[in-house]
Structures are given as structure tokens and as C-alpha cells.
XYZ file of C-alpha atoms in Angstrom:
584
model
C 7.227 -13.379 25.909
C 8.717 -14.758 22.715
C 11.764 -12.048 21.615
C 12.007 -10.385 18.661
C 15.127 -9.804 18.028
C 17.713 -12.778 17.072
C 21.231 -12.788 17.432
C 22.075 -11.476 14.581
C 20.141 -8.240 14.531
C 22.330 -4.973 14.396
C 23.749 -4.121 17.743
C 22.869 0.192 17.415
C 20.430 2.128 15.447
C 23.593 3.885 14.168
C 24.270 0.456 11.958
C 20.455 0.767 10.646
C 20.901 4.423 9.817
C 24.673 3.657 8.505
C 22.846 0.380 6.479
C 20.079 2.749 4.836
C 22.756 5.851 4.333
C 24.802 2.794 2.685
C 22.024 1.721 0.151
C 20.189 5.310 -0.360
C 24.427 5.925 -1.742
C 23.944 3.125 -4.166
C 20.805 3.867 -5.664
C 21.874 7.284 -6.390
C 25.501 5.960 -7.906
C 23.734 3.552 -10.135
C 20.758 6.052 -10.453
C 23.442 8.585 -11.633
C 25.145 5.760 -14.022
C 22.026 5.051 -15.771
C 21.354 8.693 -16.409
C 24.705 9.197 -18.432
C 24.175 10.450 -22.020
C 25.975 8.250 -24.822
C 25.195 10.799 -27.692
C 27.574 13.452 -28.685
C 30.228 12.631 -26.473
C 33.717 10.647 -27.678
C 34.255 7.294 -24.975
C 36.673 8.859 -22.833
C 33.946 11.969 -22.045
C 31.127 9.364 -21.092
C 33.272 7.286 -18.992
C 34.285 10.113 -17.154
C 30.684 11.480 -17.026
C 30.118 7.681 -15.299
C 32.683 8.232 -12.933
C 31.636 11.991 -11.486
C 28.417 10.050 -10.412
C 30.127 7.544 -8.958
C 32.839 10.228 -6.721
C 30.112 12.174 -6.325
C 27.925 9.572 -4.189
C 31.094 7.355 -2.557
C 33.457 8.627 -0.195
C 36.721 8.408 -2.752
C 39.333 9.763 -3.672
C 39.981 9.162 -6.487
C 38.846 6.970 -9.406
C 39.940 5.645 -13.074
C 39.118 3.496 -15.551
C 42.022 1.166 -17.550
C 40.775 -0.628 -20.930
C 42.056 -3.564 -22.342
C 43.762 -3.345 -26.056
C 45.834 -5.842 -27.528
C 45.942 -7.455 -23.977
C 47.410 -4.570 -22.544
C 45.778 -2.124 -19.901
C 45.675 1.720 -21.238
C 44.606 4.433 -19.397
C 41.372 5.733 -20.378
C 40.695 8.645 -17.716
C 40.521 9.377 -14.432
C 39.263 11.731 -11.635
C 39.762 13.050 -7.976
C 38.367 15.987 -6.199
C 40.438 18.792 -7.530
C 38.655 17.783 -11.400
C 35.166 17.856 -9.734
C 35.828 20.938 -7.809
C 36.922 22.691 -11.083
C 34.391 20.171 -13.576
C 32.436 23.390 -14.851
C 36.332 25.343 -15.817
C 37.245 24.891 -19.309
C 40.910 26.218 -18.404
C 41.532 23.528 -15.696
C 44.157 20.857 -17.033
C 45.561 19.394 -14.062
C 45.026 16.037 -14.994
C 45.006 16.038 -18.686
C 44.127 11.698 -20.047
C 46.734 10.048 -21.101
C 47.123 6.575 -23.425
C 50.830 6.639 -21.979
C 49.986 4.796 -19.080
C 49.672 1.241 -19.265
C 49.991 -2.404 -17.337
C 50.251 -5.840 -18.213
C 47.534 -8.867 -17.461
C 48.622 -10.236 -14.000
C 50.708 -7.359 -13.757
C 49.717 -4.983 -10.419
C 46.527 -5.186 -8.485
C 45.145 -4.363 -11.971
C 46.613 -7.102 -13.736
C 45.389 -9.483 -11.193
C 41.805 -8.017 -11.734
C 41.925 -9.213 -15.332
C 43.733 -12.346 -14.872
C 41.583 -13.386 -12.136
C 38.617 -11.896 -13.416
C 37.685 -10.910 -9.546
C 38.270 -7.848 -7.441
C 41.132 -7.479 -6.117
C 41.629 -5.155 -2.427
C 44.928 -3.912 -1.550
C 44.116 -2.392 1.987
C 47.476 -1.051 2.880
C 49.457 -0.032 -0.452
C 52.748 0.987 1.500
C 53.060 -2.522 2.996
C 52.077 -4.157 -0.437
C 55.035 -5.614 -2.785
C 53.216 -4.569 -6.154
C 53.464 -1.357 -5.175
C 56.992 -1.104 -3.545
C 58.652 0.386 -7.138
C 55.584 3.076 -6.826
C 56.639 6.736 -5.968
C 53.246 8.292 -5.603
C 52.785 7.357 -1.768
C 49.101 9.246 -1.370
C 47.275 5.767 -2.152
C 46.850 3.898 0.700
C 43.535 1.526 0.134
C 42.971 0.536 -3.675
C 40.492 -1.778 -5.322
C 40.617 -2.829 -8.881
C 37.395 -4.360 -10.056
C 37.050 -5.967 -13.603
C 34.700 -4.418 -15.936
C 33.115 -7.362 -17.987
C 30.675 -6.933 -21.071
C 27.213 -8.956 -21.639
C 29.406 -12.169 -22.924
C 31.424 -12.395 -19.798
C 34.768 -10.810 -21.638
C 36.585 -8.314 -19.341
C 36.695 -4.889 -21.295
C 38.950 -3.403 -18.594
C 39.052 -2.487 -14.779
C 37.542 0.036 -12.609
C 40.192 1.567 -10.027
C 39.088 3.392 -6.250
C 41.381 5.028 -3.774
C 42.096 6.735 -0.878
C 45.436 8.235 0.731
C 44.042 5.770 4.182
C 44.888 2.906 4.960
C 42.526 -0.143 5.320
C 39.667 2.790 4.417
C 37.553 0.353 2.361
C 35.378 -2.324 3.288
C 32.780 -4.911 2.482
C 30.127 -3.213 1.635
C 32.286 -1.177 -1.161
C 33.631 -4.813 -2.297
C 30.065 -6.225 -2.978
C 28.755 -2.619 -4.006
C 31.547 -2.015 -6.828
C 31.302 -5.661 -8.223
C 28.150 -4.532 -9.140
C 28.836 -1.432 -10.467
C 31.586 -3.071 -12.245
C 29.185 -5.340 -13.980
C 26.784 -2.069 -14.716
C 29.679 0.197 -16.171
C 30.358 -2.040 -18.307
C 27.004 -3.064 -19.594
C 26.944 0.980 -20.068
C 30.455 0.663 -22.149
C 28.771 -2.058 -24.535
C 25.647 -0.136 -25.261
C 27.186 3.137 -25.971
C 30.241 0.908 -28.480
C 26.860 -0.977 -29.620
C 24.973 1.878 -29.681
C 28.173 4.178 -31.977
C 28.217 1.418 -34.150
C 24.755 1.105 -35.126
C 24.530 4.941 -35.972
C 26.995 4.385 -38.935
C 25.476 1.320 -39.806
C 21.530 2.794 -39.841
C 21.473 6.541 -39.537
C 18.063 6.949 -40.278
C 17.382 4.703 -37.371
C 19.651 6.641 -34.980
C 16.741 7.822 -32.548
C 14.936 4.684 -32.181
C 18.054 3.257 -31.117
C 19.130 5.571 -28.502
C 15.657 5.203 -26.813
C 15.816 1.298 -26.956
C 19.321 1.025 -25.873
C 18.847 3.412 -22.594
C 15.736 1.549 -22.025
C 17.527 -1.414 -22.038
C 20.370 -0.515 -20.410
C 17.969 0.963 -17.265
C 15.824 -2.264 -17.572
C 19.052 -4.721 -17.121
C 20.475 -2.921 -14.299
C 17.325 -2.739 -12.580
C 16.391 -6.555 -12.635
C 20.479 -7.407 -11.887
C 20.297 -5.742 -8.697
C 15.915 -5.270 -7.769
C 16.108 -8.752 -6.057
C 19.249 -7.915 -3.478
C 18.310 -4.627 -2.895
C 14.538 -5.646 -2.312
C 16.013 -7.959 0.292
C 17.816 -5.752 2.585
C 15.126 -3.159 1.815
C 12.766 -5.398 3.704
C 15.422 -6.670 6.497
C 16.282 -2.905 7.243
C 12.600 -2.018 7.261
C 11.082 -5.337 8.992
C 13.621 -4.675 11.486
C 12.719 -1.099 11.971
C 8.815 -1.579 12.554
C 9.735 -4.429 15.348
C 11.419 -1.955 17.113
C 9.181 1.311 16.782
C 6.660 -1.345 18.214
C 8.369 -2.010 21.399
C 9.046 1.415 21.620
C 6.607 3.685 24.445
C 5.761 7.172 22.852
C 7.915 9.145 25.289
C 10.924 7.434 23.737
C 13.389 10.191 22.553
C 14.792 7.681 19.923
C 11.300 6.732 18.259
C 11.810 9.921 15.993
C 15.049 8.296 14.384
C 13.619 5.188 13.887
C 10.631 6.462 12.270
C 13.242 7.998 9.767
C 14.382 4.955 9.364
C 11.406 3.727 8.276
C 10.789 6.642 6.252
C 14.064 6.479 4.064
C 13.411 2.503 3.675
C 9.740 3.164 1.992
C 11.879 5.896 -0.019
C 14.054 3.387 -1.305
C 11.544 0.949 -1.832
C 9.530 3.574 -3.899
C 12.835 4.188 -5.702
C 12.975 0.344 -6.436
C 9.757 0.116 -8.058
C 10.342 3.374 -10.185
C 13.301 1.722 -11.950
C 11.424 -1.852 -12.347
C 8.568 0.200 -14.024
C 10.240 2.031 -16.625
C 12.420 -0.861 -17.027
C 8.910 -3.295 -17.963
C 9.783 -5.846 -14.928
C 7.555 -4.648 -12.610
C 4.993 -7.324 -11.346
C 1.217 -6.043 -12.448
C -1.972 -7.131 -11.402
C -4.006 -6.829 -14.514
C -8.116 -7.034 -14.708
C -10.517 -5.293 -16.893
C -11.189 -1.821 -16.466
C -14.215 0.465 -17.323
C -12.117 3.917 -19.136
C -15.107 5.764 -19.236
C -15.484 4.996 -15.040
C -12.189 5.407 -14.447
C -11.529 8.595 -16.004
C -14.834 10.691 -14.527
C -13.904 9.271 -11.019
C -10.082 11.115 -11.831
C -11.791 14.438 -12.577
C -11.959 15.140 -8.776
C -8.210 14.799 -8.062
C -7.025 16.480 -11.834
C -8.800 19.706 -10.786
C -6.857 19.993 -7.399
C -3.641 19.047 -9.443
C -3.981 21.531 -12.061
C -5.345 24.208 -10.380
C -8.132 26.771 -10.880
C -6.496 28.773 -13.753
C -6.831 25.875 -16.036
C -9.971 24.486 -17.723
C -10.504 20.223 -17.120
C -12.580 18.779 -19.681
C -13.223 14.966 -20.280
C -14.354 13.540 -23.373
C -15.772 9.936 -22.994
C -18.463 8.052 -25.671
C -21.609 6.684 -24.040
C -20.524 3.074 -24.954
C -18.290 1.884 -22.344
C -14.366 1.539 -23.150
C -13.046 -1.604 -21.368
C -9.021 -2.518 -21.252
C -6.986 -5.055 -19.713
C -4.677 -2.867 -17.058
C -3.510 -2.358 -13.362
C -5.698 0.349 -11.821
C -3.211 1.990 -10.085
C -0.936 2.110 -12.860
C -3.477 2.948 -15.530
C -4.813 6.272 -13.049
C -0.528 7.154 -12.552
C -0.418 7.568 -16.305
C -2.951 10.246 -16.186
C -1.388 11.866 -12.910
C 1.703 12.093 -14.918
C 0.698 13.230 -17.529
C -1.874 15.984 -16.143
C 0.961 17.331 -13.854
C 2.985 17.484 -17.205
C 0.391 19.481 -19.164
C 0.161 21.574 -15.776
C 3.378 22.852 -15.522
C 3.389 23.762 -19.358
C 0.565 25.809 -19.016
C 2.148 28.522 -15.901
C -0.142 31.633 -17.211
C -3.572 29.145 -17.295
C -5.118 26.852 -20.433
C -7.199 24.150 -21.062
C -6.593 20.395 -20.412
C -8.842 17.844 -22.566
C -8.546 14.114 -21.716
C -10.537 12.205 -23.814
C -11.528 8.496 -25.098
C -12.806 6.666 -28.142
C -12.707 3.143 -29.822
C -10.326 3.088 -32.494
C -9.507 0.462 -35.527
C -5.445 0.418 -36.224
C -4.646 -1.168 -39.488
C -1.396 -1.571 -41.533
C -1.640 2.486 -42.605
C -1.275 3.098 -38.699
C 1.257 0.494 -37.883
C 3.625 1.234 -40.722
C 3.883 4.995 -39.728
C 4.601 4.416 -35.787
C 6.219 1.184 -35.996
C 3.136 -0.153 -33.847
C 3.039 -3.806 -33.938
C -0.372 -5.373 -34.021
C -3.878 -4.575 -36.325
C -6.921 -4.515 -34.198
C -9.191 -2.395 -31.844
C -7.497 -0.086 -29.235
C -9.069 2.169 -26.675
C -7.463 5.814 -27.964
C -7.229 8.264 -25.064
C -5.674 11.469 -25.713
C -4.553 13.778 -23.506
C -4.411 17.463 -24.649
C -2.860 21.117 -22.998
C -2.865 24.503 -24.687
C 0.797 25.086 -23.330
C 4.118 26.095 -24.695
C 4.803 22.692 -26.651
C 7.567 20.971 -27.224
C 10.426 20.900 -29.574
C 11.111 18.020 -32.174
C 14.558 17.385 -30.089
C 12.801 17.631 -26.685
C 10.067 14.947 -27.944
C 12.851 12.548 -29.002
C 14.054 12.391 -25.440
C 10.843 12.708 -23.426
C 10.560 8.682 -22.640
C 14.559 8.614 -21.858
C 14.823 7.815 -17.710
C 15.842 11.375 -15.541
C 15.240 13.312 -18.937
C 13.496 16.479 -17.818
C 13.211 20.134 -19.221
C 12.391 21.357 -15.434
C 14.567 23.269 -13.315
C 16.446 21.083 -10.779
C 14.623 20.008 -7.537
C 11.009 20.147 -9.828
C 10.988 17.237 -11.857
C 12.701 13.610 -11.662
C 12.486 13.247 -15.219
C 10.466 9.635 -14.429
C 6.936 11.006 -15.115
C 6.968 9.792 -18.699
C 9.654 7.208 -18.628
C 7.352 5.203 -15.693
C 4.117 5.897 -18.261
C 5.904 4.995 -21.122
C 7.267 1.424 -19.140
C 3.443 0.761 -17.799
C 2.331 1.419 -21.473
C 4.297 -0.826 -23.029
C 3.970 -3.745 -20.713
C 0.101 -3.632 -21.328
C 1.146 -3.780 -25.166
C -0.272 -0.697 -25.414
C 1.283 2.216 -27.338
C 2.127 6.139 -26.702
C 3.313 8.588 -28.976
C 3.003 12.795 -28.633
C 2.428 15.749 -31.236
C 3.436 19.244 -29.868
C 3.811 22.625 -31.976
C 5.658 25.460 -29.953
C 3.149 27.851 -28.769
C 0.353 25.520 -29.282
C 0.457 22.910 -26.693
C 0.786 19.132 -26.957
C -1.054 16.130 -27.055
C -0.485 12.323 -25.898
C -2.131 10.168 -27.303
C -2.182 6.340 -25.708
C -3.533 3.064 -27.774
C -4.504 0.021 -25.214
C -5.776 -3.125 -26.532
C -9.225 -3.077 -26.352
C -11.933 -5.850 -24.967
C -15.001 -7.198 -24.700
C -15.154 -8.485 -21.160
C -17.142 -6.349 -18.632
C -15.262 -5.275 -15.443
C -15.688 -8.227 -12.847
C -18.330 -6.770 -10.315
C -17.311 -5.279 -7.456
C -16.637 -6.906 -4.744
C -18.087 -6.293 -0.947
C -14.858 -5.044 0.958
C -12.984 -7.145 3.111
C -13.808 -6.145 7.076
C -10.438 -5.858 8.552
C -9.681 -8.989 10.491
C -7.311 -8.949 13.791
C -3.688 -9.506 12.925
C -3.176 -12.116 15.796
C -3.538 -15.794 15.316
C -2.230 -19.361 16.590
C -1.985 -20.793 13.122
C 1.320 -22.714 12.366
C 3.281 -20.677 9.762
C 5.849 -22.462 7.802
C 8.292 -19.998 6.145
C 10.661 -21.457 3.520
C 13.451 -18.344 2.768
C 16.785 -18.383 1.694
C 17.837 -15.258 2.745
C 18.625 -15.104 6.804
C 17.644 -11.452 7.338
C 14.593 -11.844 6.088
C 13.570 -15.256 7.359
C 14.526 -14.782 10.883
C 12.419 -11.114 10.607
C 9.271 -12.533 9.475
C 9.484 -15.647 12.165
C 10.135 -12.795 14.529
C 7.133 -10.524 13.897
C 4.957 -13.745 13.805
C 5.754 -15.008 16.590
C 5.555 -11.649 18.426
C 1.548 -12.033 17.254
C 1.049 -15.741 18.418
C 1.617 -18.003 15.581
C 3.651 -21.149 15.547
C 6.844 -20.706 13.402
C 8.084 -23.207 11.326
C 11.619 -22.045 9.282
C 13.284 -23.850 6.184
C 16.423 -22.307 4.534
C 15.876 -23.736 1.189
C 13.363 -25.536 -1.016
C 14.417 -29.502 -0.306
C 14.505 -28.382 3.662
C 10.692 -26.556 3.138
C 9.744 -30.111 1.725
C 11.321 -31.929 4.437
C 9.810 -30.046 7.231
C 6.143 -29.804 5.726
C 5.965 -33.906 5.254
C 7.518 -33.803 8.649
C 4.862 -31.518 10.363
C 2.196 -31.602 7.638
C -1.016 -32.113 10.267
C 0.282 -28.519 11.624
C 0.991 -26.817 9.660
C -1.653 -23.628 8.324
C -0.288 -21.896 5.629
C 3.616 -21.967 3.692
C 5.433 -18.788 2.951
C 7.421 -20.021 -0.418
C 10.333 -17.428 -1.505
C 9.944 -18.261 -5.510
C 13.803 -18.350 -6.070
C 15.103 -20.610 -3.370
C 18.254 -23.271 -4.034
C 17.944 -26.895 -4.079
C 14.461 -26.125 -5.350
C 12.119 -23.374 -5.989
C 8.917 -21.919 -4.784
C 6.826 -23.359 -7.712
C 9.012 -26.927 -7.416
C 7.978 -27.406 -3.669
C 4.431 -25.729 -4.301
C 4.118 -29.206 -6.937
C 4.882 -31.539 -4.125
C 3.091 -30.092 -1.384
C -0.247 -30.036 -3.750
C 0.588 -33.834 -4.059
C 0.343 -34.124 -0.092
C -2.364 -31.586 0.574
C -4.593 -30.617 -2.447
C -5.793 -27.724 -0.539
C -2.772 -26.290 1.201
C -2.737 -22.240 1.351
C 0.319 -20.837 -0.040
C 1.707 -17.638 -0.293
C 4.485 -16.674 -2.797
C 6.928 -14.225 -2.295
C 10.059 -12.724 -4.057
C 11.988 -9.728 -4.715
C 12.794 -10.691 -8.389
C 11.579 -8.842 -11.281
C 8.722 -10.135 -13.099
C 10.012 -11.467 -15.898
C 12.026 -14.006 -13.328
C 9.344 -14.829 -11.250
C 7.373 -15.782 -14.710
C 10.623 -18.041 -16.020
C 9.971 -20.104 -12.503
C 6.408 -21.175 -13.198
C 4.702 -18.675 -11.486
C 2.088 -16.184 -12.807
C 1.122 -13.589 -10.222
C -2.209 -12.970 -11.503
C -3.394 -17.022 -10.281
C -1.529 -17.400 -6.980
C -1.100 -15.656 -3.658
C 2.144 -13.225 -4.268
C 3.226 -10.521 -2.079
C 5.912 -8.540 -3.539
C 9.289 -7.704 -1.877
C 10.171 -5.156 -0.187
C 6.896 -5.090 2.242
C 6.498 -4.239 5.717
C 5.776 -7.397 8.273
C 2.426 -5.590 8.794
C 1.401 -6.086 5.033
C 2.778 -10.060 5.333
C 0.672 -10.522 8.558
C -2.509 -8.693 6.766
C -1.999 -10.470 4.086
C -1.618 -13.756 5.619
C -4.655 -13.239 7.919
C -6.795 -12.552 4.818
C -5.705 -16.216 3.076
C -6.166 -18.506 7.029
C -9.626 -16.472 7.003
C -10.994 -17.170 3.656
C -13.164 -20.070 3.025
């Protein structure tokens, strides 16, 4: 019996709880960071707005933010527990912000932070000589980090603490580099942001979409790819040992939860990549008219039997270029949307036509192309919306539900799907009246592709020679695992000139290449070149948990080669690897 587990996999299922409870903490920091409003509020408000989320989701004490002026560190603000016990009292002034305090570059653990322009860890302040003029003895662990804008220029540094000693660790070193990186891309776009609502008034709205958008969108392709990685390890690792585990086993409920919070975060992954437009799609023509009669189904056990469904679709059929999945989410969203404004019972109209947009259309949405565009609308008779409330509707976490009802991602996630299609969405809504979205999709002429007989599941097993070519250790020593648990031979390369090396060297075994797309030395689509040289008809699967834009930079479209998309279970690598050695 081959074993499944390698040295390196974590010694207790505490550590693969602790990993999970460690990453399901940074989504909802950054998640939180993301979600902090730059209207209204003067700099020192939003920062400290940032930094609740960021107490409120690490275990801190307390936190502050220095920024540099005339190369000199000034106190901005700063929090501990006492100001977020007390955040809703007007009265409280315990630690009123103050300009007075202030530190030199290279001078402190925050003066090294700048200088250095790397985090700097002071594990046991007491025993530390920068601190040994320092009469407030409750610090014991501090980190500085350096908060850098787009360019690369350090705006100022990020400070943690806590009254223990050698409290912090590595995973809050790598975790606040990040966030570093993120509060600071937050700092430019609200100064950015300030600066172009003097500038362009009229404008002001447009901006404060784009810039949250784009904000959300950065952050989620800086960190998809690592997260994506240890999404998969911590899952991967998971299923391998639920499998060897008998059903009597009274610790197969914990790491089913394991299991369960990794899909959560994966799900959690792929909401941020799809508002942000970086999601990978899988795009073919699609039949509206189909489509939306084979939703009616579903929408009436949504909505409910107080309200009235009715579709609206021309006898000529409506084709578009879209994901399926995606394109039937936009409706779901937007049905459960109309839903919920309608509490007392209504009437919900979804509808399509063919419709010509010309310059008159263009110049009064700021749409960007002439041409013909499937129109679907989708109406309620609800409560409406006001004009502020429809300003904000697309922004990420923006909800008017009560807490625990809504995400406020509904819109935002149709809005990102929309727009990567080059499609179009805009709403009208009158108080008492209801509200109607309407959505503009390119149109085309191409029929849907027929459809194809499905696939009869094929075993999972095999004795195939699998060559996997994956930088990352976790992952590659996971998927050379699971294989080998079901019978294939396992061939491992840690970048792309060592996947080159070992296919020439075993290229009369070899089956089928796993290619990461972003490997060093060379990548996916770089070693995919030369093996086509050797074997025209080599089977290759691509892999990666970069964003899509990335993956598209490196030569490789998803819609002409094998891709499976990171995170993903071994059992969907397997399947999906089984389905490529089987075809003919």
C-alpha cells in the first residue's frame, strides 16, 4: 500500500482546524477592509474604520497607524479594546488622536519599517534596546509593517500589539504584509478618490463605484492565487483522510467540517474574483429564450406563491455569448432581490427582446459600443428604491437588508459577470412602484452548439503515468498522494525547466502532464511549447490559482485548453483527468 500522507503533512487535526480558523480570519479582515466607506468621512475616520475590521477579526491588542510627512512619522489614530467596546458612545474620549506623536525614519521598530521598507517583529519589547527609554511597559510583542502605495512609495506603517511576550507569529508576519500592501492600496484610492471629487464633481458617483470596484478587484487577484493554494492543500488533505477513515470513527464529523469550511472559503474566493472581473469563464453560445423558460421552475419556488412569475420571450430565438452558470446566477440574484421587496405579494416579469443601441443610447449611460444587444429586463411591483440607494447597489457588501439576510454580493457578483461579458446593467425604481433591471448582452448569430450525449462516468482508478509539474509543495505532494492512492504512476517536477527535464527523460511513459501555468524557470504555456515539439499529441492539463487576467498574460486561454481551476478537490483532478486518458 502506497501512503498518503508525506512527511510534511500536519501532525493533528487541531493544526487543520487551527490552518482553516487561520484563513476563514483573513478573509473576513480583508473582507471587512474592502467594505470600508471612503465617502463622507475625513482620513483619520476611514483609517480607523479599517482598523476596527482588522481588531475585530485578529487576536490584538491594540493597533495604529503612523503616516509619513516631511519624512517624519505622525500619528494618525489608533485603537484597542476599550475604543471598540465603547465604538457606538459619542461621550467616550479615552484615546482622543493626536498629531503630537511622532518618530524619525530608522528611528524605533517603526523607523526601521520605513527605512527598510520590510516588517519589522520585536517579540519581547522589555528585552529590546529601542524600547528601553519607553515607560508604557503593557507592549510586549509589536510588529510594524510598512504601508506602501501602487508606486512602491511607503505612505506610512501599520503597528500590532499585545501586553505578551513572543505572542505573534508567522502566520501574522506573512498575513499583515499583505494587509499592509491592501491598506494602503485603500489609503491611495480614497486620497485619489478626494481628489478627483474637487477636480470633477459632476463625476463624483461614477468614481466612487469604479474606485471600490477597483480597489475589491486588486486585492482579490493580489492574494486569489495564495489563498487558492492552501485552500486546496487544507482541503486535498482533508478528503485523503475522511477516506481512510471507517464510519464509526468519532473524529470523521470534524473532518467533514473541515471540509465544509474549506468549500466555504473557496466559495468566498470566487465571490471576490467575480465582482472583481478576474474570474476564469467558460463562455459558449446560449439560447435566452431556452434558458429563461427552463428557470421558471426554480423562480416560482424562490419567490413564493404570493407573487405572480411571468416571462416574456419573442418567438425568434435570442442567442448570447455567456457562462451558463453565471448567466442563470444573474437571474437568481436578481429574482431573490425583487422577492424580498415585494414581503405583502406582487408580480415579477422577466422578459427578452432584440434591441439596436446607437449613439442616443450610449451617450446617456456611458455604454461603450453601437450594435445589437439581447435586452432582458427584469421587473417587481415592490417598494423601489431610492436615487441614493441605486447609486450604491453594485458597491461590494452594500445591502439595505437587516444583518444576517443579505451579503450585499447579489448585485455586485451580477454586476462583475455583466461586465466581463461586455454586457451592460443599469436599474429604474420609483418608491412605491417597484423596480426594474434591465441587462444589454452582445447579441449573435451563432446557434447554440448541439448538445452533447453525456459523459458515462468512468472509474477513477488507472495505471497511467501522471507527470505533475507544481511549484508549490503542499499541493504537489497532495495530488501525487491521492494518485497514487488510485494506482497511477507519479512523476513530480518542482518547476518548469525540471517538468522539461523529466518528460524528455521519461517521455515513452509518461500519459498525461499536470502543468501549474505560473511555475519559475518557466511556465505552463513555455513547457506546453516544448513538449508539443516532442509529442504532437501529448494530453495536458493546465492548472492555476491565478486570476484570469494572469493566466491570459501567460499564453493561455481557458476556453482552448484543458484548465481546472484552483482550489478543487483531488476527486475533481482525478475525474477530470480520467475524462482527458479516456477520450479518443
Amino acid at each position: 500500500m502506497v501512503p498518503i500522507l508525506d512527511k510534511d503533512f500536519p501532525k493533528s487535526y487541531g493544526e487543520l482546524n487551527s490552518r482553516i480558523i487561520h484563513l476563514l480570519d483573513s478573509f473576513s479582515a480583508l473582507s471587512a477592509l474592502s467594505s470600508v466607506d471612503l465617502r463622507n468621512v475625513d482620513e483619520t475616520t476611514m483609517i480607523r474604520n479599517a482598523l476596527k475590521g482588522l481588531m475585530e477579526n485578529l487576536d490584538i491588542e491594540r493597533c495604529s497607524v503612523f503616516l509619513l510627512r516631511n519624512r517624519e512619522l505622525v500619528n494618525c489614530t489608533g485603537l484597542d479594546w476599550d475604543d471598540l467596546e465603547n465604538w457606538e458612545n459619542p461621550e467616550f474620549t479615552k484615546h482622543q488622536d493626536s498629531s503630537t506623536v511622532t518618530a524619525s525614519i530608522g528611528e524605533g521598530i517603526m523607523g526601521l519599517a520605513v527605512q527598510y521598507r520590510s516588517l519589522q517583529h520585536c517579540h519581547d519589547c522589555s528585552a529590546d534596546s529601542h524600547f528601553k527609554n519607553v515607560s508604557d511597559q503593557i507592549i510586549g510583542s509589536l510588529i510594524s509593517v510598512p504601508i506602501f502605495q501602487f508606486g512602491g512609495e511607503v505612505l506610512g506603517v501599520l503597528n500590532i500589539s499585545h501586553p505578551t511576550p513572543q505572542f505573534f507569529n508567522e502566520w501574522h508576519e506573512r498575513f499583515l504584509v499583505v494587509y499592509g500592501h491592501c491598506l494602503g492600496q485603500l489609503l491611495c484610492n480614497y486620497r485619489l478618490f478626494n481628489h478627483m471629487e474637487q477636480e470633477i464633481e459632476k463625476h463624483a458617483a461614477q468614481l466612487c463605484h469604479s474606485q471600490k470596484i477597483e480597489a475589491v478587484g486588486q486585492l482579490a487577484g493580489g492574494v486569489a492565487h495564495d489563498f487558492n493554494n492552501i485552500i486546496t492543500a487544507v482541503s486535498g488533505y482533508a478528503h485523503l483522510v475522511f477516506m481512510k477513515m471507517s464510519e464509526e470513527d468519532p473524529l470523521r464529523h470534524f473532518v467533514r467540517q473541515i471540509i465544509a469550511s474549506s468549500e466555504r472559503a473557496a466559495n468566498l474566493t470566487q465571490s471576490l474574483l467575480t465582482f472583481s472581473r478576474k474570474q476564469v469563464i467558460h463562455s459558449k453560445a446560449l439560447n435566452v429564450n431556452k434558458l429563461i423558460k427552463e428557470l421558471e421552475e426554480l423562480l416560482l419556488r424562490l419567490i413564493g406563491e404570493d407573487i405572480k412569475l411571468k416571462t416574456k420571450v419573442p418567438e425568434q430565438e435570442l442567442y448570447v455569448m455567456a457562462d451558463s452558470g453565471q448567466f442563470e446566477q444573474i437571474i437568481m440574484n436578481l429574482a431573490t432581490n425583487a422577492r424580498d421587496a415585494m414581503p405583502a405579494g406582487g408580480e415579477l416579469t422577466i422578459s427578452a427582446r432584440i434591441e439596436e443601441i446607437g449613439d442616443d443610447f450610449i451617450n446617456r449611460n456611458g455604454f461603450s459600443k453601437p450594435g445589437k444587444y439581447v435586452h432582458i429586463s427584469v421587473s417587481d411591483t415592490g417598494i423601489g428604491m431610492e436615487e441614493n440607494t441605486q447609486k450604491k447597489i453594485y458597491e461590494p457588501f452594500f445591502t439595505t437588508k437587516e444583518i444576517g439576510k443579505g451579503t450585499g454580493l447579489g448585485l455586485s457578483i451580477a454586476y462583475g459577470i455583466i461586465s466581463q461579458q461586455n454586457g451592460y446593467i443599469d436599474v429604474r425604481s420609483v418608491i412605491g412602484k417597484g423596480s426594474t433591471f434591465n441587462i444589454y448582452f452582445p447579441a449573435i448569430d451563432k446557434k447554440s452548439e448541439e448538445s452533447r450525449p453525456e459523459q458515462v462516468a468512468s472509474p477513477m482508478a488507472g495505471t497511467e503515468t501522471v507527470l505533475i509539474a507544481e511549484d508549490d509543495e503542499d499541493i504537489r505532494n497532495l495530488n501525487a498522494s491521492f494518485l497514487k492512492e488510485f494506482g497511477y504512476r507519479v512523476l513530480t517536477a518542482v518547476d518548469g525547466e525540471d517538468a522539461l527535464e523529466k518528460f524528455i527523460e521519461h517521455k515513452d511513459k509518461i500519459d498525461i502532464v499536470i502543468l501549474d501555468v505560473v511555475m519559475p524557470e518557466k511556465n505552463g504555456k513555455e513547457v506546453y511549447d516544448r513538449i508539443l515539439e516532442i509529442w504532437p499529441d501529448a494530453k495536458v492539463l493546465f492548472t492555476s490559482g491565478y486570476t484570469a487576467d494572469i493566466i491570459c498574460r501567460k499564453g493561455i486561454n481557458v476556453q482552448e485548453f484543458d484548465f481546472i481551476e484552483k482550489p478543487h478537490s483531488p476527486v475533481e483532478l482525478i475525474k477530470k483527468l480520467r475524462q482527458m486518458l479516456d477520450r479518443n
